[in-house]
XYZ file of C-alpha atoms in Angstrom:
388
model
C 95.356 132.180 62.925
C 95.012 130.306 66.230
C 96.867 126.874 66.310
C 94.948 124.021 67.036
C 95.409 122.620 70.927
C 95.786 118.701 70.112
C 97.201 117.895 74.108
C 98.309 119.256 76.853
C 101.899 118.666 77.620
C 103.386 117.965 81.002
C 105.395 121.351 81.112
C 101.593 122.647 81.192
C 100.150 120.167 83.262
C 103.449 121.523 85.801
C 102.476 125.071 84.964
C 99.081 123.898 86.134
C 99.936 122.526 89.114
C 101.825 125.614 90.097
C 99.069 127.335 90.308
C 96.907 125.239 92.618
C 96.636 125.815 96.337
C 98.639 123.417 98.528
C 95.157 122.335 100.000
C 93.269 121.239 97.414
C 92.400 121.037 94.072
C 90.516 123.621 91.537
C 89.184 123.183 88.615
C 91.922 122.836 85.496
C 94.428 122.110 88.379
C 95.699 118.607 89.879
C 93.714 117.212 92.673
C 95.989 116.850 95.901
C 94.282 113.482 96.802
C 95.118 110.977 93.985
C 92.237 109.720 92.119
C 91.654 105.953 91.377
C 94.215 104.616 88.710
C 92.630 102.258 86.049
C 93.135 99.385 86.604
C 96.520 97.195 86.217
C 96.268 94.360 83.855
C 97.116 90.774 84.481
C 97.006 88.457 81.382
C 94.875 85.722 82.828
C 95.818 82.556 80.475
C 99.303 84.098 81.141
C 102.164 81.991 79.229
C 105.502 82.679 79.273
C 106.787 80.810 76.684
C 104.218 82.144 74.543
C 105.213 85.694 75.067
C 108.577 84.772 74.699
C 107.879 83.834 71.200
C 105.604 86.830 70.609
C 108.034 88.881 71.651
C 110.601 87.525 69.154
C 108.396 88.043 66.188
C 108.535 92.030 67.046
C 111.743 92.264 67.194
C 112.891 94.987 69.020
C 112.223 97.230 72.181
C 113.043 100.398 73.182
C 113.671 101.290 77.009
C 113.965 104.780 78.418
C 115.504 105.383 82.356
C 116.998 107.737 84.371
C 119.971 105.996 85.169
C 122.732 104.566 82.725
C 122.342 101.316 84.158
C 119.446 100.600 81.407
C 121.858 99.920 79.046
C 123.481 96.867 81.334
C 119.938 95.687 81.621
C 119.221 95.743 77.598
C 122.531 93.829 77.234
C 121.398 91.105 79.236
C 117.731 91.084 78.095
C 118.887 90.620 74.871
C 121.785 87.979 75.724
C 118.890 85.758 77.296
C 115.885 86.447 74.391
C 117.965 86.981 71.199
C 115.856 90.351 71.116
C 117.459 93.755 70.077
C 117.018 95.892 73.267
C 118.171 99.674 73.242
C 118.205 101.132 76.512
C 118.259 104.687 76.872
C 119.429 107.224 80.055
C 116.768 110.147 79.822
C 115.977 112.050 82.982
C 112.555 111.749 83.672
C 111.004 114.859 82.922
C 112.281 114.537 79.365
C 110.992 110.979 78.789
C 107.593 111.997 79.914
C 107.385 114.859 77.567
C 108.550 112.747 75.074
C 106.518 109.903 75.586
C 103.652 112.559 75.803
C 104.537 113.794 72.636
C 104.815 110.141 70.947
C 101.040 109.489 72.121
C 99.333 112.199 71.104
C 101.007 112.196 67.407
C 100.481 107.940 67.160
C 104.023 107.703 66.192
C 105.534 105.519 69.214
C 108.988 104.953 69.526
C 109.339 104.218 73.356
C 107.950 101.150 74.531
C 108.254 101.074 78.161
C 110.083 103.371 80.457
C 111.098 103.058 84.336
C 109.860 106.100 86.419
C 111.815 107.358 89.326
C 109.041 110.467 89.020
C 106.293 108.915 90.679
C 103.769 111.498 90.909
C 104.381 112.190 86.875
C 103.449 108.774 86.365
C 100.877 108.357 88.960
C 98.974 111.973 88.334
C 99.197 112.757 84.566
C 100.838 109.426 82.237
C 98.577 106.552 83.803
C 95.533 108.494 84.203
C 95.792 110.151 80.382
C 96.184 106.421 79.104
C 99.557 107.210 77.940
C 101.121 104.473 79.711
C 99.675 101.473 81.415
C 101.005 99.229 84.261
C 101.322 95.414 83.647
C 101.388 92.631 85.723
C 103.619 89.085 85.007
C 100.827 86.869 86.328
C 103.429 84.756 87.163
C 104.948 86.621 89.828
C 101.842 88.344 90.824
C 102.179 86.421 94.603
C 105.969 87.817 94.829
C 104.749 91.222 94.502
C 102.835 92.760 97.430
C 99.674 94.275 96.463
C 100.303 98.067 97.257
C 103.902 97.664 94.513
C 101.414 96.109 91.915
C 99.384 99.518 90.521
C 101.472 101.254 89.479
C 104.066 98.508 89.408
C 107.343 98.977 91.484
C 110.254 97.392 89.966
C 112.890 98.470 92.509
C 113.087 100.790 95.085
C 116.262 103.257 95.224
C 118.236 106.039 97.661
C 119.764 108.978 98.049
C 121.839 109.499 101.260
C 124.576 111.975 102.715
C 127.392 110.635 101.988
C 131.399 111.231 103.377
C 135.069 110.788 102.781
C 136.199 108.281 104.599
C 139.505 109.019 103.912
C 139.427 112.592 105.246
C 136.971 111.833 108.608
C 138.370 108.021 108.795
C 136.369 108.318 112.752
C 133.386 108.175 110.749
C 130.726 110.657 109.431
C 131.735 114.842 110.815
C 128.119 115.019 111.073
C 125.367 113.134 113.239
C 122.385 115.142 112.906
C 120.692 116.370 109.962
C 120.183 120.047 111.540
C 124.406 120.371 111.420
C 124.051 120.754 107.483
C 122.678 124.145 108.612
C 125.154 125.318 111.210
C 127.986 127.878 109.543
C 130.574 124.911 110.094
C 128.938 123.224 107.059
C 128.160 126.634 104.946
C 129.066 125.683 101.499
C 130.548 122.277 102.547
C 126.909 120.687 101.679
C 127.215 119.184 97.991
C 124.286 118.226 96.388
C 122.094 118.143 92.994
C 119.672 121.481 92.243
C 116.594 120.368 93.452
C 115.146 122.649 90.724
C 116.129 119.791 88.624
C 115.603 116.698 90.505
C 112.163 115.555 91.266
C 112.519 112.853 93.630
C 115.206 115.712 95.394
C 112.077 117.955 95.193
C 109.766 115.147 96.260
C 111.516 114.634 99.050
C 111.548 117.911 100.332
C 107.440 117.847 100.057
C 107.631 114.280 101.887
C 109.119 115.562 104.660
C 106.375 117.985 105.057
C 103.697 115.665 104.728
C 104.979 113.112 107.484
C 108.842 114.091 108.641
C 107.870 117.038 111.041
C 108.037 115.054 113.686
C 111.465 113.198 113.491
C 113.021 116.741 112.405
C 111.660 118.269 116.115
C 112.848 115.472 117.687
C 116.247 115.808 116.164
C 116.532 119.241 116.855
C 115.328 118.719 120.307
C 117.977 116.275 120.876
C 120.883 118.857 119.295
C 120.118 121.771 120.793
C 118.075 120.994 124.125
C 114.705 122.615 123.685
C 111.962 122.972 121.227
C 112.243 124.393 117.875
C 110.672 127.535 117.644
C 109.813 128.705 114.227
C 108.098 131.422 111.956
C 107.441 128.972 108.815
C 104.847 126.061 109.016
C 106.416 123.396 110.024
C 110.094 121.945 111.172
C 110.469 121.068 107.281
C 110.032 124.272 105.596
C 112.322 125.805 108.708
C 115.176 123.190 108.081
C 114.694 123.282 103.996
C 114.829 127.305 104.665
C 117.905 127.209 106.976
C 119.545 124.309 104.610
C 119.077 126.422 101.149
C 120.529 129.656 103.040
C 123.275 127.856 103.833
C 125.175 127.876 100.581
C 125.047 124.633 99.765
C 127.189 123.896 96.535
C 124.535 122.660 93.826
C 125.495 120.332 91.070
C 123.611 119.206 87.809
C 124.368 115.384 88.636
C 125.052 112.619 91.085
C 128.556 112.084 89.436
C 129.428 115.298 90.289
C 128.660 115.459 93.548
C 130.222 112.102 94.671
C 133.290 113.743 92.506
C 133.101 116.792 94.759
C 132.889 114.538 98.173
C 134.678 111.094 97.398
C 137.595 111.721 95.183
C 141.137 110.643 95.462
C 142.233 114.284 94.898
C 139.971 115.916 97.323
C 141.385 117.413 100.245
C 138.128 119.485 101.913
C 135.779 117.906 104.098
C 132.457 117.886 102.159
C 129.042 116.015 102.712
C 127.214 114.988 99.877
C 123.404 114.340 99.019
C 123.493 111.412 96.357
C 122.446 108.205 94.886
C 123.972 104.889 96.177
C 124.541 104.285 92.719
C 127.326 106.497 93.043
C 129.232 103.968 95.426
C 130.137 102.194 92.792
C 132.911 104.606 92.553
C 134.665 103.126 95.357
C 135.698 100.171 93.266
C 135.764 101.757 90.041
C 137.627 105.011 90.553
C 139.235 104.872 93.499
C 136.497 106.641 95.652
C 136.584 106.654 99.542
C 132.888 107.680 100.817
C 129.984 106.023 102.798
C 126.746 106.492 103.787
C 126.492 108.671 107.106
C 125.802 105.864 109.148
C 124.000 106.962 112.781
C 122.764 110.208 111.502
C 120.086 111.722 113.243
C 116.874 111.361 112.222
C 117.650 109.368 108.903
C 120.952 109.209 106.805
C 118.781 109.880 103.502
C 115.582 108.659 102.011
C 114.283 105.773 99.709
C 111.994 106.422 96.399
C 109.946 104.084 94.595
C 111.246 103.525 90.781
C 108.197 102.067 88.401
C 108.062 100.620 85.348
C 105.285 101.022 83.063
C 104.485 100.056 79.023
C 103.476 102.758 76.478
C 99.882 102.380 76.164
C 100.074 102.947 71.614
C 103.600 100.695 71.691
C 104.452 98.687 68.744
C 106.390 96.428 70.350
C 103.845 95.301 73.285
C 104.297 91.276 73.773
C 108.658 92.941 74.295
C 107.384 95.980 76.230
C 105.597 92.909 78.391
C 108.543 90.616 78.370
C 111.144 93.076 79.481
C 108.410 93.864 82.489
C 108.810 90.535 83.393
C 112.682 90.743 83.285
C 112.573 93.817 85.225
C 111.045 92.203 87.909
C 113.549 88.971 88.663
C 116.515 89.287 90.149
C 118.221 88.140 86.324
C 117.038 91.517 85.350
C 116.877 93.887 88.216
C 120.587 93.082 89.716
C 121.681 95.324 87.118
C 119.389 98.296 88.922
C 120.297 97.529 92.333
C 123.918 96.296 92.294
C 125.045 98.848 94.405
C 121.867 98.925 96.562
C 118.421 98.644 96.189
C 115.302 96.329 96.998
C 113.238 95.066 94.421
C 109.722 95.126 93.675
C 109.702 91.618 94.088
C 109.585 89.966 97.275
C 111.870 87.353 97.014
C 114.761 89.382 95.469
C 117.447 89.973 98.441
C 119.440 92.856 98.375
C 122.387 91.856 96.587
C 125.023 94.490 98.595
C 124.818 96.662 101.349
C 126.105 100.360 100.275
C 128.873 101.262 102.418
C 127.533 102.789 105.729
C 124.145 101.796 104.738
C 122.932 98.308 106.592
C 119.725 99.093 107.645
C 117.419 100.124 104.868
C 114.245 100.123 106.728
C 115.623 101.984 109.922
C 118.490 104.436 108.029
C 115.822 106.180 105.888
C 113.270 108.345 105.340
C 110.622 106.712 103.120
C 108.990 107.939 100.370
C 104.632 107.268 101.089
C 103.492 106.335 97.542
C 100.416 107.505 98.701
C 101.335 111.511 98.609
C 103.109 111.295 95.084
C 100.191 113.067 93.200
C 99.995 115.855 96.485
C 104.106 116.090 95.597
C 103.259 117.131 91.903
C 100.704 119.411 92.940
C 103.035 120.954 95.540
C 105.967 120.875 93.824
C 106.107 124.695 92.601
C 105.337 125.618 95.986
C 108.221 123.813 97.150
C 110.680 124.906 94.116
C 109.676 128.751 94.581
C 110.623 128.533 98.856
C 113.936 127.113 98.031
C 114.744 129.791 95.131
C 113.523 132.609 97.853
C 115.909 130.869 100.327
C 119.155 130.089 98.806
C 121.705 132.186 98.146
């Protein structure tokens, strides 16, 4: 007997967009250009207070995120409201399915979630209605308009990273096409970007609009043009960068463990989250951002926060929104470097090496998230075919 199709899952909706060209949509397959997201709501007789109280009468919330540092932020939401806040580390792809899951059976257990998958979010959970995007009316002004649907709470990095105890003259690398000379084969630590999606997003970024400063760099290395078989600078640097043994890990810890321990004794450069400086104080970590590197030392992603569309817990799921998005709430996302969704958060610490966020990095376009989903197959079949 046939079983009954009640949804379609994101591992299908993935398996979908696998199979659709890298120009355009079909139907049954994700559209490349992003289509219109409902709209984001704003309460308009918005009171704070009021939801405050709300919020109490619920009495709980339940907050899923790809980094551990949810469960500072629950401590502190519920220091300040008296509400029981569980925050949960889930790598995106999981929460997704999960939340996906919880939807389609009405039996919601997650009530909001922060997103570092953008094109997830902005492609399948928004526009199925399993999450929405909220707006604190009150700090509507401090968030610019383009951050406000879907709603970015904080913006985070990943960046190649050194020991600055072993090259104490700075970073052994100043251009990004050195990771693919044989000096560097199987010095390159970083996670699988099999598993990674804002790795993998990246890689389909610089495609989209980092041709240019990659034929530039390698004009400026190696005195003449870049001359390639593949279709563009990206797919020749990913291709010479995944065939150059670089050692893949299945976390950020591991790879600033690999590159920044005390114990380690072999020059390594690694590809992770500035999160991961907070090793330097807490375990006795010596590494920094590759400050100088040619054309960018790493790239910035949008993270998002959005409420479960069927959650039982909605006036909390709205309240810890609006704690997200002050500095009260988000310093606990971005103490080791960040920028926040709202305007008049300042960075709270520069990440070793790392002082200029807007010139350092290669920046994620919001704009070509859904194109990344759609692509993203594409992108995780060249690198299989390429490294070794």
């Amino acid at each position: 007997m046939r079983p009954t199709k009640k949804i379609v899952t994101v591992a299908a909706l993935l398996s979908l967009a696998a199979c659709a060209p890298s120009t355009g949509g079909q139907a049954g397959t994700l559209n490349a250009e992003a289509e219109p997201l409902p709209s984001a709501s704003v309460d308009a007789a918005f009171d704070l207070n009021a939801l405050v109280e709300a919020a109490k009468k619920e009495g709980s919330l339940l907050v899923y995120d790809s980094s551990g540092d949810i469960e500072e932020v629950a401590k502190a939401f519920t220091a300040k409201y008296g509400i029981a806040m569980e925050g949960v580390k889930s790598d995106t792809p999981q929460t997704a399915e999960k939340m996906t899951r919880e939807h389609a059976a009405d039996n919601v257990t997650i009530d909001a979630a922060m997103y570092e998958d953008g094109g997830v979010l902005m492609g399948q959970l928004i526009p199925q209605g399993i999450v929405r995007t909220w707006v604190p009316a009150d700090l509507q002004d401090q968030i610019l308009p383009e951050d406000r649907n879907p709603l970015r709470a904080l913006s985070k990095a990943t960046v190649f990273a050194y020991n600055t105890k072993l090259s104490p003259g700075g970073c052994p690398v100043g251009n990004i096409w050195d990771l693919t000379e044989s000096d560097w084969s199987g010095k390159v630590v970083m996670q699988d970007p099999l598993g990674k999606p804002t790795v993998l997003s990246f890689l389909t970024q610089l495609d989209s609009h980092g041709n240019q400063a990659l034929e530039q760099a390698y004009q400026a290395k190696y005195g003449e043009p870049l001359k390639t078989e593949e279709k563009s600078a990206a797919y020749e640097w990913i291709k010479r960068l995944a065939a150059n043994e670089p050692v893949l890990t299945g976390s950020d810890e591991d790879t600033s463990g690999a590159v920044g321990a005390p114990a380690a004794t072999d020059r390594k450069i690694g590809f992770m989250s500035i999160s991961k400086f907070r090793n330097n104080e807490d375990k006795g970590y010596t590494q920094a951002t590759c400050e100088g590197m040619e054309p960018f030392a790493g790239f910035s992603y949008p993270k998002y926060v959005a409420i479960a569309a069927k959650s039982k817990h909605p006036n909390a799921a709205k309240l810890y929104v609006h704690f997200i998005m002050t500095e009260e709430g988000v310093k606990h996302e971005i103490g080791e470097g960040g920028i926040s969704g709202n305007s008049t958060v300042k960075p709270l610490v520069a990440p070793a090496g790392l002082s200029d966020w807007k010139g350092q990095l290669f920046h994620t376009d919001p704009r070509s998230l859904v194109a990344d989903l759609q692509n993203r197959q594409i992108m995780s079949d060249f690198w299989r075919l390429n490294h070794r």
